[in-house]
Amino acid sequence: MTLDLTGVGLIGKIYEALQKRQPGFACMSAAKLIVERVRDHGGPVIIATGFPEGAGVPETDGPVGAAFIARALFLGLGVESVILTDNDWVGMMEGTCRGAGLAPLPFPQDGKIKPIDFIRPVYIRSVPKDDAGCKAITDELLDITKPSLVISIERPGRNDRGLYHGLGGRPLDKLVADLDQFFLRAKEQGVPFIGIGDGGNELGMGVIAEELKEFSPKARDSGHPGRGGVAAATAADHLIVSNVSNWGATGLVAALSALLEKSSVFHDGGLERRCIEQCVSFGGVDGMFMGPEPAVDGISAQEWEGLVDTLRNTLDRLAGRVTGWKGDSGDWRQLK
């Protein structure tokens, strides 16, 4: 997760900064938090995602990870997820979820999520970009839907002046709904908040906002007078950082699979590739080159397929799911 596959050059320092504030294994700690909270509280999980590129077109980083987290939560814990995103990105999010093997269903009018048999459901809840409309819907999500926890992945986070930016300083005015207010209210109500980000301008990265300003010039100054830096101010209760946010989601899914000792929770590389391709087919763009290419932050879907299979195979070996020279299966140390 912390290999600088994109060549941006920030992830090593971001990881070091997080270790000072939140030492330990970020993904496994998040997995334990999720399992304990869902089992004690029940109720759905709300996952927010969606990051605008030029003209407000959403990038592939974030939606793919959100879909696979939702899949893992359902297969591992039997809990449904509500994916929260902007009105104009619903079609993209539905296509992405189908690519991950989920069935997007209409959000219930009464806001109450009920179990449905013989399907892998996910609910998409859209919000308008105006503050009043967005707040009305997100307040209802907290008050009626009553989530067990909330997760943000590759979602813009406002800075200490209340403004949203791209990592390079690009203003995102009127391109994205204000979801910081939703996560801050969730925290006030004691609902755990897990954030996943890769550059420092994502919702939840306020955990290391001050450290970011020490080594990331744009975190201090966006380059636009009077707007401040790009560092997100809202802090998650628990933060996961990775070179690409989707890779952080993969790490979380892998941790859930290991913790629950359930291999079906962790998808394979082929499904990852299909999900990326579906995200692009329904409106997503690669965030590095800004084109409708099957890639995430400049890393092709083919390469993602190999990365996911490598991690999944590693977990299989650690769990003893290997075949020895005689054809016997079990712990590799006993099959020599």
Coordinates of N, CA, C and O in Angstrom, one line a residue, residues 261 314-325 328-336:
E261 N -11.5 -14.9 8.8 CA -11.1 -16.2 8.3 C -12.1 -16.7 7.2 O -12.6 -17.8 7.3
T314 N -1.0 -14.2 -1.4 CA -0.2 -14.1 -0.1 C -1.1 -14.5 1.1 O -0.6 -15.3 2.0
L315 N -2.3 -14.0 1.1 CA -3.2 -14.3 2.2 C -3.5 -15.8 2.2 O -3.6 -16.5 3.3
D316 N -3.7 -16.4 1.1 CA -4.0 -17.8 1.0 C -2.8 -18.7 1.6 O -3.1 -19.6 2.3
R317 N -1.6 -18.3 1.2 CA -0.4 -19.0 1.8 C -0.4 -18.8 3.3 O -0.1 -19.8 4.0
L318 N -0.6 -17.6 3.8 CA -0.5 -17.4 5.2 C -1.6 -18.2 6.0 O -1.4 -18.6 7.1
A319 N -2.8 -18.4 5.3 CA -3.9 -19.1 5.9 C -3.8 -20.6 5.7 O -4.6 -21.3 6.2
G320 N -2.7 -21.0 5.0 CA -2.5 -22.5 4.8 C -3.3 -23.0 3.7 O -3.4 -24.2 3.5
R321 N -3.9 -22.1 2.8 CA -4.6 -22.6 1.7 C -3.7 -22.9 0.5 O -3.7 -22.2 -0.5
V322 N -2.8 -23.9 0.6 CA -1.8 -24.2 -0.4 C -1.9 -25.7 -0.7 O -2.4 -26.5 0.2
T323 N -1.3 -26.1 -1.8 CA -1.3 -27.6 -2.1 C 0.2 -28.0 -2.2 O 1.0 -27.4 -2.9
G324 N 0.5 -29.1 -1.5 CA 1.9 -29.5 -1.4 C 2.3 -30.5 -2.6 O 1.5 -30.7 -3.5
W325 N 3.5 -31.0 -2.5 CA 4.0 -31.8 -3.7 C 3.3 -33.1 -3.9 O 3.3 -33.7 -4.9
D328 N -1.5 -32.7 -1.2 CA -2.2 -32.4 0.0 C -2.4 -30.9 0.2 O -1.5 -30.1 -0.1
S329 N -3.5 -30.5 0.9 CA -3.7 -29.1 1.2 C -3.5 -28.8 2.7 O -3.8 -29.7 3.5
G330 N -3.1 -27.6 3.0 CA -2.9 -27.3 4.4 C -1.8 -26.3 4.6 O -1.4 -25.6 3.7
D331 N -1.3 -26.2 5.8 CA -0.2 -25.3 6.2 C 1.0 -25.7 5.4 O 1.5 -26.9 5.5
W332 N 1.7 -24.8 4.7 CA 2.8 -25.1 3.9 C 4.0 -25.6 4.7 O 4.8 -26.5 4.2
R333 N 4.1 -25.3 6.0 CA 5.2 -25.7 6.8 C 5.1 -27.2 7.1 O 6.0 -27.9 7.4
Q334 N 3.8 -27.7 7.0 CA 3.6 -29.2 7.3 C 3.6 -30.0 6.0 O 3.4 -31.2 6.1
L335 N 3.7 -29.3 4.8 CA 3.6 -30.1 3.6 C 5.0 -30.2 2.9 O 5.1 -30.8 1.8
K336 N 6.0 -29.8 3.6 CA 7.4 -29.9 3.0 C 7.8 -31.3 2.9 O 7.5 -32.1 3.8

